[in-house]
Amino acid sequence: PLDRFVKVAHPAPILSLANAFDTNGVRAWLERVVRMDERVRKASFVVEPKIDGLTVVLTYRNGVFVQGATRGDGEIGEDITANLRTVKALPLRIPVNLDGPRVPDYFVVRGEAFIMLKDFEALNQRLQEAGEKTYLNPRNTAAGSLRQLDPSLTASRPLTLYVYQIAAADGPTPATQWELIQYLKALGFPVAGEISLHTDLDSAIAACQSLGEKRDSMAYEIDGSVIKINDLGLAAELGIVGKDPRGAIAFKFPAREVTTLLRDIGVNVGRTGVLTPYAILEAVEIGGVVVKQATLHNFDYIAEKDIRIGDRVMLKRAGDVIPYVIGPVVDARSGD
DNA sequence: GACAGACCCCTGTTACTGCC
DNA sequence: GGCAGTAACAGGGGTCTGTC
């Protein structure tokens, strides 16, 4: 057992992705990058599912897994090597000699750790039969499992992994995202099955929409898809905006909406003294979590009508982010 | 208009601490 | 030992302000 988790610096920033919530957002992204570099107009794209798990960074030296870390703030994460060693899908060794150039001695890949839906259900079934508390959703269960101080507890959780990026290497690596995925697969890394290559943006958008339609029948939870410029050199040349690389965009699924009862309104005092109202709600399930409170910090901007305590209100939640109230459904006073 | 950075907020999980 | 409360971590969108 560990006493605590040691902080580790990533060899390169582990970036997030800019989001688009509709096809217009995706096209606007492409126009922005085309204005920076006309070559993007003729680029091909890779579409990947955006798995709802947690990012892990895996380091190999001479083909041996030596360190695994959480994403943390993108620059510094936590060393969870002992826990990741218990994940059966994670290769502890990779071949150093494939057809072609030798696999770099120093090789760092990025992936997503998560729990398959059927494994999550089986885990809860076992817990229920044992009279123990069950888990509410796979993502937070996966996150909690990897933060166990005792790796034997992590080993008892059905974690798995998909890998999709080379974060750092001291030798040659594939020039395109599509080749990179095939390369990772050849090295023995688990890779998502629903990855596709497209010669134009329309085809890539169609693939994203198709993933959206399959969402509820997939073996694992996804909160969108990712469109990446296939040419990794070109994508790198486009640079970074804040913490988002310009060469890729996340196409998020439409926000889920539910209605519930507004029981009360509270006010939070932030650390700078800012007062922020929040809604206290009748508990309602949305996107795999039970929401009892929701922020009203943006209510002025998004709501067309006021709300009153006792109203039924519409609650919105995009992806796995914070839920917010978008307005009344039924006015408690007038009944409208 | 694009961008960077600050600031605001959520739930679920685990570890830790204090109390009974 | 059990329970409750707190802190830290995971996931990241939306808004505002200032700059270019």
Short mmCIF file of C-alpha atoms (C1' of nucleotides) in Angstrom, two decimals:
data_model
loop_
_atom_site.label_atom_id
_atom_site.label_comp_id
_atom_site.label_asym_id
_atom_site.label_seq_id
_atom_site.Cartn_x
_atom_site.Cartn_y
_atom_site.Cartn_z
CA PRO A 1 0.00 0.00 0.00
CA LEU A 2 1.08 3.55 -0.76
CA ASP A 3 1.24 6.33 1.83
CA ARG A 4 0.16 8.89 -0.74
CA PHE A 5 0.41 9.69 -4.44
CA VAL A 6 3.62 11.29 -5.68
CA LYS A 7 3.34 14.19 -8.15
CA VAL A 8 4.91 13.66 -11.56
CA ALA A 9 5.59 16.18 -14.32
CA HIS A 10 4.39 15.14 -17.78
CA PRO A 11 7.02 15.19 -20.56
CA ALA A 12 4.71 17.35 -22.68
CA PRO A 13 1.49 19.23 -21.81
CA ILE A 14 -1.52 16.90 -21.75
CA LEU A 15 -3.97 19.19 -23.49
CA SER A 16 -7.76 19.22 -23.52
CA LEU A 17 -9.91 19.90 -26.61
CA ALA A 18 -12.07 22.77 -27.79
CA ASN A 19 -15.73 21.80 -28.14
CA ALA A 20 -18.36 22.16 -30.83
CA PHE A 21 -21.99 21.43 -30.01
CA ASP A 22 -23.33 21.29 -33.57
CA THR A 23 -22.16 20.99 -37.18
CA ASN A 24 -21.94 24.78 -37.50
CA GLY A 25 -19.43 24.80 -34.66
CA VAL A 26 -17.35 22.15 -36.43
CA ARG A 27 -17.41 24.06 -39.73
CA ALA A 28 -16.51 27.29 -37.94
CA TRP A 29 -13.51 25.50 -36.42
CA LEU A 30 -12.36 24.34 -39.86
CA GLU A 31 -12.74 27.82 -41.35
CA ARG A 32 -10.64 29.29 -38.53
CA VAL A 33 -7.80 26.84 -39.09
CA VAL A 34 -8.04 27.12 -42.89
CA ARG A 35 -7.51 30.87 -42.50
CA MET A 36 -4.28 30.04 -40.65
CA ASP A 37 -3.11 27.40 -43.09
CA GLU A 38 -4.74 26.78 -46.48
CA ARG A 39 -3.41 23.18 -46.54
CA VAL A 40 -6.09 22.23 -44.01
CA ARG A 41 -8.72 22.59 -46.76
CA LYS A 42 -7.37 19.44 -48.40
CA ALA A 43 -6.70 17.60 -45.13
CA SER A 44 -8.12 14.21 -44.19
CA PHE A 45 -9.62 13.60 -40.75
CA VAL A 46 -9.80 10.85 -38.17
CA VAL A 47 -12.95 10.48 -36.08
CA GLU A 48 -12.69 8.81 -32.68
CA PRO A 49 -15.24 8.25 -29.91
CA LYS A 50 -14.77 10.58 -26.92
CA ILE A 51 -14.76 8.07 -24.08
CA ASP A 52 -16.18 9.19 -20.75
CA GLY A 53 -13.37 8.08 -18.48
CA LEU A 54 -10.21 9.61 -17.11
CA THR A 55 -6.99 10.36 -18.93
CA VAL A 56 -3.89 8.37 -18.08
CA VAL A 57 -0.31 8.91 -19.24
CA LEU A 58 1.80 5.75 -19.64
CA THR A 59 5.60 5.77 -19.88
CA TYR A 60 7.63 2.92 -21.38
CA ARG A 61 11.41 2.60 -21.33
CA ASN A 62 13.00 0.01 -23.62
CA GLY A 63 9.57 -1.54 -24.08
CA VAL A 64 8.80 -1.88 -20.36
CA PHE A 65 5.96 -0.02 -18.61
CA VAL A 66 7.68 2.06 -15.93
CA GLN A 67 5.21 4.78 -14.94
CA GLY A 68 1.54 5.67 -15.14
CA ALA A 69 0.04 9.01 -14.13
CA THR A 70 -3.24 10.87 -14.00
CA ARG A 71 -3.68 13.97 -16.15
CA GLY A 72 -3.82 16.35 -13.20
CA ASP A 73 -3.68 19.94 -14.44
CA GLY A 74 -2.15 18.82 -17.74
CA GLU A 75 1.38 19.55 -16.62
CA ILE A 76 1.64 17.70 -13.31
CA GLY A 77 -0.30 14.55 -12.50
CA GLU A 78 -0.19 11.89 -9.82
CA ASP A 79 1.82 8.69 -9.99
CA ILE A 80 -0.67 5.80 -10.11
CA THR A 81 1.76 3.22 -11.56
CA ALA A 82 0.96 0.52 -9.01
CA ASN A 83 -2.77 0.86 -9.66
CA LEU A 84 -2.41 0.88 -13.44
CA ARG A 85 -0.31 -2.30 -13.33
CA THR A 86 -3.47 -4.08 -12.16
CA VAL A 87 -5.40 -3.08 -15.31
CA LYS A 88 -5.38 -6.22 -17.45
CA ALA A 89 -5.72 -4.33 -20.74
CA LEU A 90 -2.52 -2.38 -20.08
CA PRO A 91 0.52 -4.01 -21.74
CA LEU A 92 3.37 -4.22 -19.21
CA ARG A 93 5.76 -4.82 -22.12
CA ILE A 94 5.65 -3.74 -25.75
CA PRO A 95 7.83 -5.09 -28.56
CA VAL A 96 10.78 -2.83 -29.40
CA ASN A 97 11.27 -4.28 -32.88
CA LEU A 98 8.39 -4.10 -35.32
CA ASP A 99 8.60 -4.00 -39.11
CA GLY A 100 10.22 -0.63 -39.76
CA PRO A 101 12.14 1.65 -37.38
CA ARG A 102 12.85 0.48 -33.83
CA VAL A 103 10.20 1.52 -31.33
CA PRO A 104 11.60 4.51 -29.39
CA ASP A 105 13.33 3.57 -26.12
CA TYR A 106 11.48 6.38 -24.39
CA PHE A 107 7.83 6.12 -25.33
CA VAL A 108 4.93 7.91 -23.62
CA VAL A 109 1.33 7.30 -24.65
CA ARG A 110 -1.94 8.83 -23.59
CA GLY A 111 -5.13 6.89 -23.11
CA GLU A 112 -8.45 6.82 -21.33
CA ALA A 113 -9.16 4.50 -18.39
CA PHE A 114 -12.81 3.54 -17.99
CA ILE A 115 -15.21 0.72 -17.11
CA MET A 116 -17.25 -1.14 -19.73
CA LEU A 117 -21.00 -0.84 -19.07
CA LYS A 118 -21.52 -4.59 -18.75
CA ASP A 119 -18.63 -4.80 -16.25
CA PHE A 120 -20.06 -1.88 -14.29
CA GLU A 121 -23.44 -3.58 -14.11
CA ALA A 122 -21.82 -6.87 -13.04
CA LEU A 123 -19.83 -5.05 -10.35
CA ASN A 124 -22.98 -3.44 -8.95
CA GLN A 125 -24.79 -6.76 -9.12
CA ARG A 126 -22.06 -8.38 -7.00
CA LEU A 127 -22.14 -5.50 -4.52
CA GLN A 128 -25.91 -5.66 -4.29
CA GLU A 129 -25.83 -9.41 -3.63
CA ALA A 130 -23.21 -8.82 -0.92
CA GLY A 131 -25.46 -6.18 0.63
CA GLU A 132 -22.93 -3.43 -0.06
CA LYS A 133 -23.35 0.05 -1.45
CA THR A 134 -23.48 0.20 -5.25
CA TYR A 135 -21.83 2.80 -7.49
CA LEU A 136 -23.76 5.48 -9.32
CA ASN A 137 -21.89 5.78 -12.58
CA PRO A 138 -18.91 4.19 -14.37
CA ARG A 139 -16.84 7.34 -14.81
CA ASN A 140 -16.59 8.31 -11.17
CA THR A 141 -16.15 4.68 -10.16
CA ALA A 142 -13.18 4.45 -12.54
CA ALA A 143 -11.73 7.70 -11.18
CA GLY A 144 -12.15 6.51 -7.61
CA SER A 145 -10.70 3.08 -8.40
CA LEU A 146 -7.47 4.57 -9.71
CA ARG A 147 -7.08 6.68 -6.56
CA GLN A 148 -6.97 3.74 -4.22
CA LEU A 149 -3.92 3.72 -1.96
CA ASP A 150 -4.08 -0.08 -1.93
CA PRO A 151 -3.61 -1.45 -5.49
CA SER A 152 -5.28 -4.74 -4.55
CA LEU A 153 -8.56 -2.82 -4.32
CA THR A 154 -7.95 -1.33 -7.79
CA ALA A 155 -7.31 -4.86 -9.06
CA SER A 156 -10.79 -5.88 -7.89
CA ARG A 157 -12.42 -3.22 -10.13
CA PRO A 158 -13.08 -4.02 -13.81
CA LEU A 159 -11.04 -1.18 -15.27
CA THR A 160 -9.98 -1.15 -18.87
CA LEU A 161 -8.16 1.22 -21.19
CA TYR A 162 -7.97 2.60 -24.71
CA VAL A 163 -4.90 4.39 -26.03
CA TYR A 164 -5.00 7.06 -28.76
CA GLN A 165 -2.01 9.40 -28.66
CA ILE A 166 1.79 9.43 -28.38
CA ALA A 167 2.61 12.15 -25.86
CA ALA A 168 6.41 11.93 -26.17
CA ALA A 169 9.08 9.71 -27.75
CA ASP A 170 12.81 9.88 -28.40
CA GLY A 171 12.57 8.30 -31.86
CA PRO A 172 10.48 8.30 -35.03
CA THR A 173 6.70 7.83 -34.72
CA PRO A 174 3.92 7.74 -37.34
CA ALA A 175 3.20 10.90 -39.33
CA THR A 176 -0.58 10.60 -39.35
CA GLN A 177 -3.20 9.89 -36.68
CA TRP A 178 -4.59 6.97 -38.68
CA GLU A 179 -1.15 5.34 -38.96
CA LEU A 180 -0.55 6.08 -35.29
CA ILE A 181 -3.67 4.18 -34.29
CA GLN A 182 -2.58 1.15 -36.39
CA TYR A 183 0.92 1.44 -34.89
CA LEU A 184 -0.38 1.46 -31.30
CA LYS A 185 -2.54 -1.54 -32.14
CA ALA A 186 0.47 -3.41 -33.56
CA LEU A 187 2.39 -2.69 -30.35
CA GLY A 188 -0.34 -4.44 -28.38
CA PHE A 189 -2.15 -1.42 -26.99
CA PRO A 190 -5.94 -1.58 -26.72
CA VAL A 191 -7.53 0.83 -29.20
CA ALA A 192 -11.19 1.83 -29.64
CA GLY A 193 -12.92 -0.06 -32.44
CA GLU A 194 -15.03 2.83 -33.71
CA ILE A 195 -12.21 4.93 -35.20
CA SER A 196 -12.55 5.96 -38.86
CA LEU A 197 -10.59 7.83 -41.53
CA HIS A 198 -12.28 10.48 -43.74
CA THR A 199 -11.12 12.39 -46.80
CA ASP A 200 -13.32 15.42 -46.09
CA LEU A 201 -15.09 17.18 -43.23
CA ASP A 202 -18.63 16.29 -44.36
CA SER A 203 -17.77 12.61 -44.14
CA ALA A 204 -16.18 13.16 -40.69
CA ILE A 205 -19.29 14.99 -39.46
CA ALA A 206 -21.48 12.15 -40.74
CA ALA A 207 -19.33 9.69 -38.78
CA CYS A 208 -19.78 11.79 -35.63
CA GLN A 209 -23.54 11.81 -36.12
CA SER A 210 -23.49 8.06 -36.66
CA LEU A 211 -21.59 7.62 -33.37
CA GLY A 212 -24.23 9.78 -31.71
CA GLU A 213 -26.97 7.47 -32.97
CA LYS A 214 -25.08 4.42 -31.65
CA ARG A 215 -24.36 6.08 -28.31
CA ASP A 216 -26.93 4.18 -26.28
CA SER A 217 -25.98 0.79 -27.72
CA MET A 218 -22.21 1.10 -27.29
CA ALA A 219 -20.26 -1.03 -24.80
CA TYR A 220 -18.96 2.03 -22.97
CA GLU A 221 -20.06 5.57 -22.24
CA ILE A 222 -19.06 8.33 -24.62
CA ASP A 223 -19.87 12.02 -24.37
CA GLY A 224 -19.14 12.92 -27.96
CA SER A 225 -16.65 12.27 -30.71
CA VAL A 226 -13.35 13.84 -31.69
CA ILE A 227 -12.37 15.05 -35.15
CA LYS A 228 -8.60 15.19 -35.64
CA ILE A 229 -6.62 16.47 -38.61
CA ASN A 230 -4.94 13.30 -39.81
CA ASP A 231 -1.59 14.92 -40.70
CA LEU A 232 0.06 15.19 -37.26
CA GLY A 233 2.80 17.51 -38.52
CA LEU A 234 0.24 19.94 -39.92
CA ALA A 235 -1.86 19.69 -36.75
CA ALA A 236 1.19 20.49 -34.62
CA GLU A 237 2.07 23.49 -36.82
CA LEU A 238 -1.39 24.95 -36.18
CA GLY A 239 -0.39 25.34 -32.55
CA ILE A 240 -2.45 25.68 -29.40
CA VAL A 241 -5.17 28.04 -28.18
CA GLY A 242 -5.06 28.21 -24.38
CA LYS A 243 -5.04 24.51 -23.52
CA ASP A 244 -6.67 23.35 -26.74
CA PRO A 245 -4.74 22.20 -29.81
CA ARG A 246 -6.11 23.76 -33.03
CA GLY A 247 -5.69 20.51 -34.92
CA ALA A 248 -8.64 18.74 -33.31
CA ILE A 249 -12.10 19.44 -31.97
CA ALA A 250 -14.52 17.57 -29.75
CA PHE A 251 -18.01 17.25 -31.25
CA LYS A 252 -20.11 16.97 -28.10
CA PHE A 253 -23.52 15.38 -27.96
CA PRO A 254 -26.48 17.69 -27.45
CA ALA A 255 -27.15 18.57 -23.82
CA ARG A 256 -29.64 16.40 -21.92
CA GLU A 257 -32.66 18.19 -20.49
CA VAL A 258 -35.03 17.18 -17.68
CA THR A 259 -37.62 18.98 -15.56
CA THR A 260 -37.77 19.04 -11.77
CA LEU A 261 -39.12 21.07 -8.85
CA LEU A 262 -37.33 24.21 -7.62
CA ARG A 263 -37.43 23.79 -3.83
CA ASP A 264 -35.33 26.78 -2.81
CA ILE A 265 -32.59 29.16 -3.89
CA GLY A 266 -29.32 29.46 -1.97
CA VAL A 267 -26.47 31.91 -2.29
CA ASN A 268 -22.84 30.84 -2.24
CA VAL A 269 -20.04 33.20 -1.20
CA GLY A 270 -17.01 32.56 -3.41
CA ARG A 271 -13.46 32.88 -2.17
CA THR A 272 -13.25 36.37 -3.64
CA GLY A 273 -16.52 37.40 -2.02
CA VAL A 274 -18.64 37.02 -5.15
CA LEU A 275 -22.22 35.97 -4.38
CA THR A 276 -23.59 33.27 -6.64
CA PRO A 277 -27.12 31.91 -6.45
CA TYR A 278 -27.81 28.21 -6.85
CA ALA A 279 -31.00 26.22 -7.19
CA ILE A 280 -31.96 23.59 -4.62
CA LEU A 281 -33.94 21.01 -6.55
CA GLU A 282 -36.00 17.91 -6.11
CA ALA A 283 -33.48 15.15 -6.86
CA VAL A 284 -33.56 14.15 -10.52
CA GLU A 285 -31.43 11.77 -12.58
CA ILE A 286 -29.77 13.27 -15.65
CA GLY A 287 -26.97 11.68 -17.65
CA GLY A 288 -26.11 9.11 -15.00
CA VAL A 289 -25.91 11.40 -11.99
CA VAL A 290 -28.50 12.48 -9.44
CA VAL A 291 -28.71 16.26 -9.32
CA LYS A 292 -30.01 18.04 -6.21
CA GLN A 293 -28.44 21.44 -6.79
CA ALA A 294 -27.60 23.44 -9.91
CA THR A 295 -25.81 26.68 -10.45
CA LEU A 296 -27.72 29.83 -11.35
CA HIS A 297 -24.55 31.83 -12.09
CA ASN A 298 -25.51 32.14 -15.76
CA PHE A 299 -29.27 32.37 -15.28
CA ASP A 300 -29.44 36.05 -16.24
CA TYR A 301 -27.90 35.29 -19.62
CA ILE A 302 -29.71 32.16 -20.65
CA ALA A 303 -33.22 32.37 -19.20
CA GLU A 304 -36.01 34.29 -20.86
CA LYS A 305 -38.31 34.18 -17.80
CA ASP A 306 -37.84 34.48 -14.05
CA ILE A 307 -38.24 31.46 -11.80
CA ARG A 308 -39.89 31.23 -8.39
CA ILE A 309 -39.62 28.68 -5.61
CA GLY A 310 -42.22 26.01 -6.31
CA ASP A 311 -41.89 26.26 -10.10
CA ARG A 312 -41.14 23.23 -12.18
CA VAL A 313 -37.92 24.14 -13.98
CA MET A 314 -35.94 22.85 -16.93
CA LEU A 315 -32.49 21.56 -16.08
CA LYS A 316 -29.78 21.17 -18.70
CA ARG A 317 -26.55 19.23 -18.61
CA ALA A 318 -24.07 18.94 -21.49
CA GLY A 319 -21.65 16.03 -21.35
CA ASP A 320 -20.57 15.41 -17.80
CA VAL A 321 -20.34 19.05 -16.83
CA ILE A 322 -22.27 21.07 -14.31
CA PRO A 323 -26.00 21.19 -14.64
CA TYR A 324 -27.74 24.54 -14.90
CA VAL A 325 -31.31 25.77 -14.83
CA ILE A 326 -32.51 27.25 -18.12
CA GLY A 327 -35.95 28.43 -17.10
CA PRO A 328 -39.39 27.63 -15.73
CA VAL A 329 -41.69 24.98 -17.14
CA VAL A 330 -44.67 25.76 -14.93
CA ASP A 331 -45.10 28.99 -12.98
CA ALA A 332 -46.18 28.08 -9.43
CA ARG A 333 -48.34 31.19 -9.03
CA SER A 334 -50.17 31.45 -12.33
CA GLY A 335 -50.01 27.79 -13.29
CA ASP A 336 -48.88 28.80 -16.79
"C1'" DG B 1 -13.54 38.65 -33.62
"C1'" DA B 2 -10.13 35.74 -31.55
"C1'" DC B 3 -7.78 34.81 -27.70
"C1'" DA B 4 -5.83 34.39 -22.70
"C1'" DG B 5 -6.73 34.22 -18.16
"C1'" DA B 6 -9.59 34.60 -14.15
"C1'" DC B 7 -13.54 33.21 -11.99
"C1'" DC B 8 -17.81 30.86 -11.19
"C1'" DC B 9 -20.10 26.35 -10.56
"C1'" DC B 10 -21.47 20.77 -10.36
"C1'" DT B 11 -21.36 15.39 -8.60
"C1'" DG B 12 -18.93 11.20 -7.20
"C1'" DT B 13 -15.18 9.00 -5.00
"C1'" DT B 14 -11.55 8.27 -1.64
"C1'" DA B 15 -8.60 9.61 2.26
"C1'" DC B 16 -8.29 11.68 6.42
"C1'" DT B 17 -9.73 13.58 10.88
"C1'" DG B 18 -12.48 14.16 14.85
"C1'" DC B 19 -16.05 12.61 17.74
"C1'" DC B 20 -18.95 9.28 20.11
"C1'" DG C 1 -15.10 0.66 15.19
"C1'" DG C 2 -18.54 3.45 13.08
"C1'" DC C 3 -20.14 7.71 11.50
"C1'" DA C 4 -20.05 12.48 9.86
"C1'" DG C 5 -17.71 16.14 7.99
"C1'" DT C 6 -13.94 18.05 5.24
"C1'" DA C 7 -10.47 18.17 1.69
"C1'" DA C 8 -8.62 16.83 -2.55
"C1'" DC C 9 -9.03 14.80 -6.70
"C1'" DA C 10 -11.40 13.51 -11.29
"C1'" DG C 11 -14.18 15.25 -15.20
"C1'" DG C 12 -14.72 20.78 -17.96
"C1'" DG C 13 -18.52 24.61 -19.79
"C1'" DG C 14 -19.90 29.51 -19.64
"C1'" DT C 15 -19.08 34.30 -18.75
"C1'" DC C 16 -16.41 38.41 -18.11
"C1'" DT C 17 -12.47 41.43 -18.77
"C1'" DG C 18 -8.64 42.95 -21.12
"C1'" DT C 19 -5.57 42.64 -25.11
"C1'" DC C 20 -4.38 42.29 -29.84
#
